[in-house]
Short mmCIF file of C-alpha atoms in Angstrom, two decimals:
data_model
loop_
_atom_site.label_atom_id
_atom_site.label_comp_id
_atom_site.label_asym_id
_atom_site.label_seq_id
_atom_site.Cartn_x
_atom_site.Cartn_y
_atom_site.Cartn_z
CA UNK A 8 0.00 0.00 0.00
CA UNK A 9 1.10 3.65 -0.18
CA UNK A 10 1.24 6.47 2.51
CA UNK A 11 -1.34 8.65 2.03
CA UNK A 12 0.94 11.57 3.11
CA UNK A 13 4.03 10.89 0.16
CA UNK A 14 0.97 11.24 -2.19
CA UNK A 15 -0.22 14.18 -0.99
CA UNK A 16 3.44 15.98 -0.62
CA UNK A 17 4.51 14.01 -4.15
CA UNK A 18 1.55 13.70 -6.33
CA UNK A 19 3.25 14.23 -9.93
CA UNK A 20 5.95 11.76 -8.89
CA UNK A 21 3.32 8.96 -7.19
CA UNK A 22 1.47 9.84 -11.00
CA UNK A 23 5.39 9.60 -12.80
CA UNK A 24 5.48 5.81 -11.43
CA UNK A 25 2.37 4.50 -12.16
CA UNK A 26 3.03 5.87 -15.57
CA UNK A 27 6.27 3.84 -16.37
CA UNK A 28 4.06 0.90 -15.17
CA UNK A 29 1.75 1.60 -17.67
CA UNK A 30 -1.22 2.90 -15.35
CA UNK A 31 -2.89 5.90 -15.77
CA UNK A 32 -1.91 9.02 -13.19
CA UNK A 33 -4.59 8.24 -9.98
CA UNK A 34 -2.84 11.23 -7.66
CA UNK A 35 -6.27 13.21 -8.30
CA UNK A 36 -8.87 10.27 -7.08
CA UNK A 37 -6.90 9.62 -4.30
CA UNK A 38 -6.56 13.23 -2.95
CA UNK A 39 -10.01 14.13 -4.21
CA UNK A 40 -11.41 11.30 -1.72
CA UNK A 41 -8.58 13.04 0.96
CA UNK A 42 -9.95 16.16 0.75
CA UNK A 43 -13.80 14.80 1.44
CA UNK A 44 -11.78 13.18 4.13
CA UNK A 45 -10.36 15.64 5.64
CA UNK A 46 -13.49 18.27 5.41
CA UNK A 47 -15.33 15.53 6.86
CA UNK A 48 -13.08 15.24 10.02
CA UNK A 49 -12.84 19.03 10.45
CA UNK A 50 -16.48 19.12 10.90
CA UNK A 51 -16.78 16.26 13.17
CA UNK A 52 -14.12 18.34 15.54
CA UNK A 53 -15.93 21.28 14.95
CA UNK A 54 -19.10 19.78 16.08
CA UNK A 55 -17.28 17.89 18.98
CA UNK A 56 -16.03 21.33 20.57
CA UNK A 57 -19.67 23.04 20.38
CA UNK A 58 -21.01 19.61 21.99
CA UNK A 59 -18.25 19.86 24.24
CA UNK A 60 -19.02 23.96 25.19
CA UNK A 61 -22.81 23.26 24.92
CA UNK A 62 -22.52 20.29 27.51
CA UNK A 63 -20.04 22.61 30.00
CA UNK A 64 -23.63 25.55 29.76
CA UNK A 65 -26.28 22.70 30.47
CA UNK A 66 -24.22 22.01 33.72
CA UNK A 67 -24.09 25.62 33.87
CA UNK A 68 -27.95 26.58 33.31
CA UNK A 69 -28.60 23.46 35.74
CA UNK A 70 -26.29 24.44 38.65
CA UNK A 71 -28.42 27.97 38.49
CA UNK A 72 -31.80 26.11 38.73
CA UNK A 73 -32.19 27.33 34.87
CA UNK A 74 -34.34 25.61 31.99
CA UNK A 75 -31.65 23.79 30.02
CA UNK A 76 -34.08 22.23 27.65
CA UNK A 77 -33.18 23.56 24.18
CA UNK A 78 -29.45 23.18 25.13
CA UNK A 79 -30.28 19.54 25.18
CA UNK A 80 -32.27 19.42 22.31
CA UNK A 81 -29.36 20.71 20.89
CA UNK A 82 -26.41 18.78 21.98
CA UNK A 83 -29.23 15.89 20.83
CA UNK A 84 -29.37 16.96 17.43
CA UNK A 85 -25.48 17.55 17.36
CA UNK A 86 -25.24 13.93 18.80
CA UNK A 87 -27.73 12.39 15.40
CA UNK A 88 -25.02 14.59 13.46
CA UNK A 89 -21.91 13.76 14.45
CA UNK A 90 -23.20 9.80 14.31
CA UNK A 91 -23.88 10.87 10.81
CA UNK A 92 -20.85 12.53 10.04
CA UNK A 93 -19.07 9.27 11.47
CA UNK A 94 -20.38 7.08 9.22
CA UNK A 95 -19.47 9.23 6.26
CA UNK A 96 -15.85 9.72 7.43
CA UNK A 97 -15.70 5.67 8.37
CA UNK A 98 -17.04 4.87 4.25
CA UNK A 99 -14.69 7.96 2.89
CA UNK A 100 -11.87 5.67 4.47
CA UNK A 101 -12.75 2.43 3.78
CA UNK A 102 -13.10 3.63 -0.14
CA UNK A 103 -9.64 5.22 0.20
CA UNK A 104 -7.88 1.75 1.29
CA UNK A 105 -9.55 0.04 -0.88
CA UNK A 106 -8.46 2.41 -3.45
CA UNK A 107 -5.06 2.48 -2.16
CA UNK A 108 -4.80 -1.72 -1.99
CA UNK A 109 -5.56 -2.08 -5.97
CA UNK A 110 -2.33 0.26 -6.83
CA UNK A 111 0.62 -1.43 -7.56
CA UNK A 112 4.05 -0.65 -5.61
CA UNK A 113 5.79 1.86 -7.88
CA UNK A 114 8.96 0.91 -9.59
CA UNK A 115 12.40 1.90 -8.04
CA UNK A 116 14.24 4.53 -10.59
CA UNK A 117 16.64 1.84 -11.98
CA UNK A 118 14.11 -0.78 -12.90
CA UNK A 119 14.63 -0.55 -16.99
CA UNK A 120 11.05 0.63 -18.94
CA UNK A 121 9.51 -1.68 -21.09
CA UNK A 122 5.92 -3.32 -21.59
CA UNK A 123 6.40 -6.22 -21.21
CA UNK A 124 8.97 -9.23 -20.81
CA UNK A 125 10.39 -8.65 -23.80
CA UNK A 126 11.96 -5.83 -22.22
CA UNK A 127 13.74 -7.51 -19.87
CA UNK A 128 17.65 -6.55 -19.21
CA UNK A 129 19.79 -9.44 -19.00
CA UNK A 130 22.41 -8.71 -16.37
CA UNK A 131 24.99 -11.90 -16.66
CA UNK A 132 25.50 -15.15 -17.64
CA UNK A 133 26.81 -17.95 -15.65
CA UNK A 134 27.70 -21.29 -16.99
CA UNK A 135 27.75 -22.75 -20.53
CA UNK A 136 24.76 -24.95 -21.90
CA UNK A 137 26.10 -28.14 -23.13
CA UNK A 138 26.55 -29.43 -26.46
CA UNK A 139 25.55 -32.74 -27.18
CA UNK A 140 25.81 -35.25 -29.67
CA UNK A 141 22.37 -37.19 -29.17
CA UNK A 142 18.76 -36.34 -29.29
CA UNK A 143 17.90 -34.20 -26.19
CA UNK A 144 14.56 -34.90 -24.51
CA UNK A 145 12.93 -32.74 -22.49
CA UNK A 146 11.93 -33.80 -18.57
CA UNK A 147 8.52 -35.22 -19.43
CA UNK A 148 9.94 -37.59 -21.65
CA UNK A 149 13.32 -38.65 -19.11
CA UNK A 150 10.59 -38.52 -16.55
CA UNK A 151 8.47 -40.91 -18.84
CA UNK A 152 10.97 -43.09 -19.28
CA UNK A 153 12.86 -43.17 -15.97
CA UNK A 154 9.00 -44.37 -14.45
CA UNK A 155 9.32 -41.99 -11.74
CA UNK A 156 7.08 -39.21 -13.14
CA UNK A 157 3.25 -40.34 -13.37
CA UNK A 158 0.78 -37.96 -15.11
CA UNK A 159 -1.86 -39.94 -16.16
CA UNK A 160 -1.86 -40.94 -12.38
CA UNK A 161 -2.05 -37.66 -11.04
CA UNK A 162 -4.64 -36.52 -13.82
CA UNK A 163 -7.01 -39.54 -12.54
CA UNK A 164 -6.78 -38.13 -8.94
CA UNK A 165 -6.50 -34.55 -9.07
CA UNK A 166 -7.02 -33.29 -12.56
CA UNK A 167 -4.55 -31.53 -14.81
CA UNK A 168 -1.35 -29.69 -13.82
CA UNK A 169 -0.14 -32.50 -10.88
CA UNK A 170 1.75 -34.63 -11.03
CA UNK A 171 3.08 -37.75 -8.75
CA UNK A 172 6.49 -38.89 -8.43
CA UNK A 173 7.97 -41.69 -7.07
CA UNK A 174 10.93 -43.53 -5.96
CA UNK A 175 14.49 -42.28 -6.72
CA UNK A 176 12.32 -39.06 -8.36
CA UNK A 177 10.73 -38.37 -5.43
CA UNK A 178 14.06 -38.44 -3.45
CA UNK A 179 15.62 -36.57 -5.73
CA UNK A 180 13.03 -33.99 -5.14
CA UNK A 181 13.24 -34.33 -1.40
CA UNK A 182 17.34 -34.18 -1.84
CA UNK A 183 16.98 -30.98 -3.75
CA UNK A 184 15.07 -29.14 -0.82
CA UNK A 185 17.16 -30.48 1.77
CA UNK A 186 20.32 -29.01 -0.07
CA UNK A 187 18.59 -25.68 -0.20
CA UNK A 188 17.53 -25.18 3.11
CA UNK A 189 21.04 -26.47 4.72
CA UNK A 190 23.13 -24.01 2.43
CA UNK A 191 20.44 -21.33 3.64
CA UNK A 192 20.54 -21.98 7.11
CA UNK A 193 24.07 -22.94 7.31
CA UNK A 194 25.95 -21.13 5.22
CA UNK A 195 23.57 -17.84 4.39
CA UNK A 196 22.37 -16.98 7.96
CA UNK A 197 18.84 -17.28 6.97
CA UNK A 198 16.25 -19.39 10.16
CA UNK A 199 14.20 -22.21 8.91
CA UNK A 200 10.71 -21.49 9.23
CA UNK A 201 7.75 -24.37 9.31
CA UNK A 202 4.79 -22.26 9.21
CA UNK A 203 1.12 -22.55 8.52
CA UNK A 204 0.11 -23.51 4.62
CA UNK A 205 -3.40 -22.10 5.24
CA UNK A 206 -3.75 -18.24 6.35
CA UNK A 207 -6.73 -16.05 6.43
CA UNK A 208 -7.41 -13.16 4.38
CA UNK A 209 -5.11 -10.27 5.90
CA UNK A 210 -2.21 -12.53 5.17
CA UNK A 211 -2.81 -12.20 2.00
CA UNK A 212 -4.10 -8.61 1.70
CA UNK A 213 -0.72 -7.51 4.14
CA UNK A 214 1.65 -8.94 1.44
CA UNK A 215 -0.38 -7.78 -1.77
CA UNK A 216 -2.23 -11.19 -3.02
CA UNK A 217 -5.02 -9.41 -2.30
CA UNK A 218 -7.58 -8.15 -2.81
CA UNK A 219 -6.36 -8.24 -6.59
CA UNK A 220 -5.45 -11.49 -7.66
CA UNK A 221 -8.19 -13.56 -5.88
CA UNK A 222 -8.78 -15.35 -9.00
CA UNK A 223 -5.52 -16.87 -8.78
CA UNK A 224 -5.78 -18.31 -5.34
CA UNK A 225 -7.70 -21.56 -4.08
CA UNK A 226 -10.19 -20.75 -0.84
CA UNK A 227 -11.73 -22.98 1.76
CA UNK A 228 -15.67 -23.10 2.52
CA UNK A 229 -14.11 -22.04 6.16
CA UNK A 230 -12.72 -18.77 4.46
CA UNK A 231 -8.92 -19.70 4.74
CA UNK A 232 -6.51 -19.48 1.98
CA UNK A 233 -3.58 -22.25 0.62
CA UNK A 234 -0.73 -19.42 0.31
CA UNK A 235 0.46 -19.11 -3.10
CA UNK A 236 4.43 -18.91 -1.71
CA UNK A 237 5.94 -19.00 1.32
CA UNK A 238 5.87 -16.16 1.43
CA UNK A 239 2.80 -14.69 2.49
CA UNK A 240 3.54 -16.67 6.38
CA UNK A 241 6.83 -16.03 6.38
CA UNK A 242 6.71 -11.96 5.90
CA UNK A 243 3.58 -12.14 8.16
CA UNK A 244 5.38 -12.69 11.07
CA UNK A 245 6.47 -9.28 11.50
CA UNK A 246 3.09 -7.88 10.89
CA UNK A 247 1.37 -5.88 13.60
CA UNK A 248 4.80 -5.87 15.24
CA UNK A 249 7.34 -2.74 16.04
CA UNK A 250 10.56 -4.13 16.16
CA UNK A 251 13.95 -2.48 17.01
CA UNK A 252 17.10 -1.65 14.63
CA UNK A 253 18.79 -4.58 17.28
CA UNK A 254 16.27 -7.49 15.80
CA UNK A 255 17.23 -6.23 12.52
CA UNK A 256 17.87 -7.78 9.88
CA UNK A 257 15.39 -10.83 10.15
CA UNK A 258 15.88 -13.70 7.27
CA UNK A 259 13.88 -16.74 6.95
CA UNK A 260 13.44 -19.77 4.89
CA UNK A 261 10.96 -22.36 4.64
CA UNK A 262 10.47 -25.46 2.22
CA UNK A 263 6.28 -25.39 1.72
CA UNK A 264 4.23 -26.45 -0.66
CA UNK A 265 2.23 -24.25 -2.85
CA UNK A 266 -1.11 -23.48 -4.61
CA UNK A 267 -2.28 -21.42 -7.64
CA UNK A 268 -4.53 -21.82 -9.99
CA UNK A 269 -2.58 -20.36 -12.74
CA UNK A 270 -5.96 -18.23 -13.76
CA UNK A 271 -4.37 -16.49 -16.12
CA UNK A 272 -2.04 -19.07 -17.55
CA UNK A 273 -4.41 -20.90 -19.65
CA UNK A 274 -2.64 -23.10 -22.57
CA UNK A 275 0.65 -21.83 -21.00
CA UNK A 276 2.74 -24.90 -20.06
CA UNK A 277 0.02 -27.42 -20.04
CA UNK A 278 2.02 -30.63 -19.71
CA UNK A 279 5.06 -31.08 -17.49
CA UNK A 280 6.09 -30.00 -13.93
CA UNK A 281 6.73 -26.15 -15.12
CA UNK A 282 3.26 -24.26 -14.01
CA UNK A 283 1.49 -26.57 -12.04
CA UNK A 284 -1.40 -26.07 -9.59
CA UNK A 285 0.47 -27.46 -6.63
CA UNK A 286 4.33 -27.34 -6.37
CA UNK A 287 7.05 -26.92 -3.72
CA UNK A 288 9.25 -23.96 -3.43
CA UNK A 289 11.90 -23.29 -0.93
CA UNK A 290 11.22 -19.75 -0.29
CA UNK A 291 13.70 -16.23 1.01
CA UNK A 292 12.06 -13.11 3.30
CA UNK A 293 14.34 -10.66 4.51
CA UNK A 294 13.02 -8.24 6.80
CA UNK A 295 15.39 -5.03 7.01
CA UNK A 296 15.84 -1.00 7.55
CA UNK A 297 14.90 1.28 4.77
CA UNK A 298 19.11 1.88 3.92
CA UNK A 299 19.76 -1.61 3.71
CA UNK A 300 16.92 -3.04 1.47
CA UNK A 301 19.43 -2.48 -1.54
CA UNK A 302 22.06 -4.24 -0.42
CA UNK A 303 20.25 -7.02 0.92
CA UNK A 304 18.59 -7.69 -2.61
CA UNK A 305 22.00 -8.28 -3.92
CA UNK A 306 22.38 -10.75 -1.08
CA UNK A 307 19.54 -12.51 -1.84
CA UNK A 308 19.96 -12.67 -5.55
CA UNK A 309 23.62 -14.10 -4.52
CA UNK A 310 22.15 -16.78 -2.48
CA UNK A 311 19.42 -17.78 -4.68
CA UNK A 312 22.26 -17.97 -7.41
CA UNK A 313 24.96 -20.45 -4.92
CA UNK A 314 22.55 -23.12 -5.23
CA UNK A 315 22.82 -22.90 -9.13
CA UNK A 316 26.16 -22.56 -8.89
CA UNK A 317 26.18 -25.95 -6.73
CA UNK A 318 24.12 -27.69 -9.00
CA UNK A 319 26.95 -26.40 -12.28
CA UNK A 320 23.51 -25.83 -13.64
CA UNK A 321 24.01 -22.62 -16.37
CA UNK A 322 21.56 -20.07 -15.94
CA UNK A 323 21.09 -15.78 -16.48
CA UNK A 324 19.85 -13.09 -14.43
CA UNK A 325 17.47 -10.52 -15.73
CA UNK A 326 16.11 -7.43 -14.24
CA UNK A 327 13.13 -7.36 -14.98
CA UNK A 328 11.45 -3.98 -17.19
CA UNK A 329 8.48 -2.04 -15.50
CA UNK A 330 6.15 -4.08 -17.91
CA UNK A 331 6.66 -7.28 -16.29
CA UNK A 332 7.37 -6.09 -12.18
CA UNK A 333 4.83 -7.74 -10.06
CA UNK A 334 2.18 -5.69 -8.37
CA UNK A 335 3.82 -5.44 -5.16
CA UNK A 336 7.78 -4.93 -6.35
CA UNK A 337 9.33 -2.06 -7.04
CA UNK A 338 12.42 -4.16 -8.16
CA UNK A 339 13.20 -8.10 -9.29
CA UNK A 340 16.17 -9.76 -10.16
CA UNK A 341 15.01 -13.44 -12.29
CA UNK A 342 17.61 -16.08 -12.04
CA UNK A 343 16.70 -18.18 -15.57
CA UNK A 344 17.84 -21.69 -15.58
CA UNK A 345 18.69 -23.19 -19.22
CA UNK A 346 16.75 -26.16 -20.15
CA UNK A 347 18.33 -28.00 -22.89
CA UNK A 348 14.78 -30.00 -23.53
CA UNK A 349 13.37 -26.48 -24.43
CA UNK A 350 16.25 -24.97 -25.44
CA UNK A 351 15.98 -21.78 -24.06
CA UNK A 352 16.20 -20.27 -20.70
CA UNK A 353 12.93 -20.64 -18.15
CA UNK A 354 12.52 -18.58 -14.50
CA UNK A 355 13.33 -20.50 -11.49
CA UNK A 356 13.64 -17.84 -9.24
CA UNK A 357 12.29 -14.08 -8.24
CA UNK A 358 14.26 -11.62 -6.06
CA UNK A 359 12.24 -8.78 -4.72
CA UNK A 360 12.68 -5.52 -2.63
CA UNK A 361 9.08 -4.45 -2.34
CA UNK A 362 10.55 -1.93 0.12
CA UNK A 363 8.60 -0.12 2.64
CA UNK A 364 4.81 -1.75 -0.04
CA UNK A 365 4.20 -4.73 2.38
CA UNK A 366 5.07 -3.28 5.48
CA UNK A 367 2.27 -0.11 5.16
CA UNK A 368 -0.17 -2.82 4.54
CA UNK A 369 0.56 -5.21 7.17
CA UNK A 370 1.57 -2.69 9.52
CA UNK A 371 5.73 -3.67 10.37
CA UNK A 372 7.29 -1.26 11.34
CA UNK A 373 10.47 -0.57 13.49
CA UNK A 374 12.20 2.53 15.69
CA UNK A 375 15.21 3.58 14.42
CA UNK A 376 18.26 4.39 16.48
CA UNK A 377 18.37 6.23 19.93
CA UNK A 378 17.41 9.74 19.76
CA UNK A 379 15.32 9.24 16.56
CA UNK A 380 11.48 10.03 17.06
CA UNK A 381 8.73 7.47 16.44
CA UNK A 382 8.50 4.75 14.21
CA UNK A 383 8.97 3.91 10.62
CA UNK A 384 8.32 1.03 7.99
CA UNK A 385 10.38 -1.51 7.43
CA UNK A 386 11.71 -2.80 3.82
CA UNK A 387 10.72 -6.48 2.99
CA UNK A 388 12.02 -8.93 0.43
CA UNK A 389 11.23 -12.20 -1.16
CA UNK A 390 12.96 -14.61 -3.68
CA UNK A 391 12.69 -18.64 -4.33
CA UNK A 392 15.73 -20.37 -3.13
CA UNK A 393 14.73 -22.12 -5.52
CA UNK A 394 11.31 -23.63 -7.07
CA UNK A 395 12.38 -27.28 -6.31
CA UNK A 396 10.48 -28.75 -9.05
CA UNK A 397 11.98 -26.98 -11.76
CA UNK A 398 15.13 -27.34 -10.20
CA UNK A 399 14.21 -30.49 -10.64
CA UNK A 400 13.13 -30.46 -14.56
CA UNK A 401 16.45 -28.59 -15.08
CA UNK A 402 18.70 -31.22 -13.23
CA UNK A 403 16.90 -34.06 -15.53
CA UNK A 404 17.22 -31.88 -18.34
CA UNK A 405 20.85 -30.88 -17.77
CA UNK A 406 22.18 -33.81 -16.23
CA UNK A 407 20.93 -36.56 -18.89
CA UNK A 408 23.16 -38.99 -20.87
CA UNK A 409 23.06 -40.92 -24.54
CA UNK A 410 20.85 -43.85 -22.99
CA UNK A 411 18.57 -42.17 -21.02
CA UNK A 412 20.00 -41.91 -17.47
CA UNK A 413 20.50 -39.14 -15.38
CA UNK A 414 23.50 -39.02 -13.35
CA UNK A 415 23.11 -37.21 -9.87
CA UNK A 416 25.18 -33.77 -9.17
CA UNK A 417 28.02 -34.08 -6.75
CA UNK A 418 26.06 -31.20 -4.87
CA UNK A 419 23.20 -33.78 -4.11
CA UNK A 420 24.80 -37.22 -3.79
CA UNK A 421 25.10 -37.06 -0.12
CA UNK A 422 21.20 -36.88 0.59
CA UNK A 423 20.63 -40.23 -2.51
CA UNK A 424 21.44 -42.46 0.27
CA UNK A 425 23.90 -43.98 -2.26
CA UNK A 426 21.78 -43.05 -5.73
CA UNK A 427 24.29 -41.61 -7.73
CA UNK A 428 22.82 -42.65 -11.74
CA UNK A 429 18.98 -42.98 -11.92
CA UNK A 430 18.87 -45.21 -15.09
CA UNK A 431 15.62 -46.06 -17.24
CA UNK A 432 12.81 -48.28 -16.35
CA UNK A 433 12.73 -51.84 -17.49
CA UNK A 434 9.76 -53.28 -19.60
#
């Protein structure tokens, strides 16, 4: 969400970002409803002080055995009108955050313009794709064939866009997260989080799912929510809470599963593990002072990018153009993994500062150092560490050989309990 007050004080540049997003300039709705806000309010305290005086001359008028009766008819009538007045002020407000919740975070000044993907700035390469001298399948096929990845199985069950796996597929899988969330915890500082897969609906509005992409989400009759990412718990757990510059920065990671109905994704990667309905992710949240949010982006970005780099899987990272920021960023880094079966490079990680966005709307906030006054927001950020299954399509993809095997990387041997080739199924 944004602070009513920046807009007020910085209406042509709140209209400026919007604009490289795309959007039309909404400055003038927002201030107009202000303004009915704010004339609103003046009257209410207006009409509170001549209660207030009226109230002090009824105690007066009694005290001197006078008739106070049209000073209480009065104060009555001002009662039925400030009641009034309430309930105008109380709707003014709830149509300005409602207003406020539909705009977009606005893009930090070195995001690149563009409309759409296409625009997309490709920042490095790491790694080589490898050239090979047989026919390259793609991981539905290896998956196929190494009898480990069951479509028809999961289609019977749950409908399109699951899928089951099982045996050595299904460790490798497991192995995959488990590597993640050690190198995280043990080697980039970050806590390992278990938290709740279900969350009700100021989870969700607090970290920007909300009220906007609804379509996209899968409800209960009991009005909970299956959280799209990790995300949503994990940056909840600073919400409603004023922390200290001490308990700063938090970082946590948690290996969840995940649910979307890909609303918007229709034809889009129909067969395969790429955009499925439910999937696992081993998700990033840093939690950090305005000055540092920067920095810490890069941090992330480096961390989602050393379990690449342990896989020797080759892969790119993009900034992504205003066209293609997601409604509550206001910058992303996308690690792109190459996959050899599609031959080209596909997302398997986001890095996000959605800086101070999150924290208006979920109400984090922290007191800077001694001798500073009151309280400010805090910056959050998100990134995958990584989508596990298409880390996993990549390492099938990647890691295949002339007859059909799949050889494990050294990175992931240790959790195989002694798998190191998985080889195809016999007839």
């Amino acid at each position: 969400m944004h602070d009513l007050k920046w807009i007020r004080d910085n209406p042509d540049d709140f209209d400026a970002g919007l604009k490289r997003r795309g959007l039309e300039g909404l400055a003038a709705s927002v201030l107009e409803l202000d303004v009915q806000n704010r004339s609103v309010l003046t009257k209410l305290q207006t009409l509170q002080a001549d209660r207030n005086e009226t109230s002090k001359k009824i105690g007066q008028v009694k005290k001197e055995r006078g008739d106070a009766v049209d000073l209480m008819a009065r104060v009555s009538a001002m009662k039925d009108e400030m009641a009034a007045l309430e309930e105008e002020q109380r709707s003014i407000s709830d149509r300005i955050k409602t207003h406020l919740l539909s705009i977009p975070n606005l893009p930090h000044a070195d995001v690149p313009d563009g409309a759409s993907e296409d625009d997309n700035v490709e920042l490095r390469r790491v790694g080589e794709p490898q050239t090979r001298d047989y026919e390259t399948k793609d991981h539905i096929a290896l998956g196929l064939s190494l009898g480990g990845m069951k479509f028809d199985a999961a289609a019977k069950m749950s409908g399109a866009r699951f899928t089951v796996l099982t045996g050595p597929l299904a460790r490798l899988e497991r192995a995959i997260a488990q590597l993640m969330l050690d190198t995280h915890t043990q080697e980039n500082g970050y806590t390992e989080v278990n938290p709740p897969v279900l969350v009700k609906d100021n989870a969700l509005v607090g970290t920007g799912q909300l009220p906007k992409f609804s379509d996209d989400l899968y409800k209960t009759e009991d009005d909970l929510w299956l959280i799209p990412t990790a995300e949503v718990p994990l940056t909840n757990l600073v919400a409603d809470t004023i922390l200290s510059t001490s308990d700063l920065p938090l970082r946590f990671t948690a290996f969840t599963p995940c649910f979307r109905r890909e609303a918007g994704a229709a034809g889009k990667d129909t067969r395969g593990m790429i955009r499925q309905h439910q999937f696992e992710k081993v998700e990033m949240v840093s939690i950090v002072e305005p000055d540092q949010s920067a920095e810490e982006l890069d941090r992330m970005t480096a961390c989602a990018e050393g379990i690449l780099q342990k896989l020797v899987l080759p892969y790119r990272v993009m900034a992504l153009s205003t066209g293609d920021l997601g409604f509550g960023a206001s910058r992303t880094y996308d690690l792109e993994v190459w996959l050899p079966g599609q031959d080209t490079y596909r997302e398997i990680s986001s890095c996000s500062n959605c800086q101070d966005f999150q924290a208006l709307r979920m109400g984090a906030r922290y007191k800077p150092m001694a001798g500073a006054k009151g309280t400010k927001p805090v910056h959050t950020l998100n990134g995958s560490g990584l989508a596990v299954g298409r880390t996993l399509v990549a390492i099938l993809e990647n890691y295949q050989q002339a007859g059909g095997s799949v050889i494990i990387p050294d990175a992931l041997k240790p959790y195989m309990g002694g798998i190191d080739v998985i080889s195809p199924a016999q007839d």
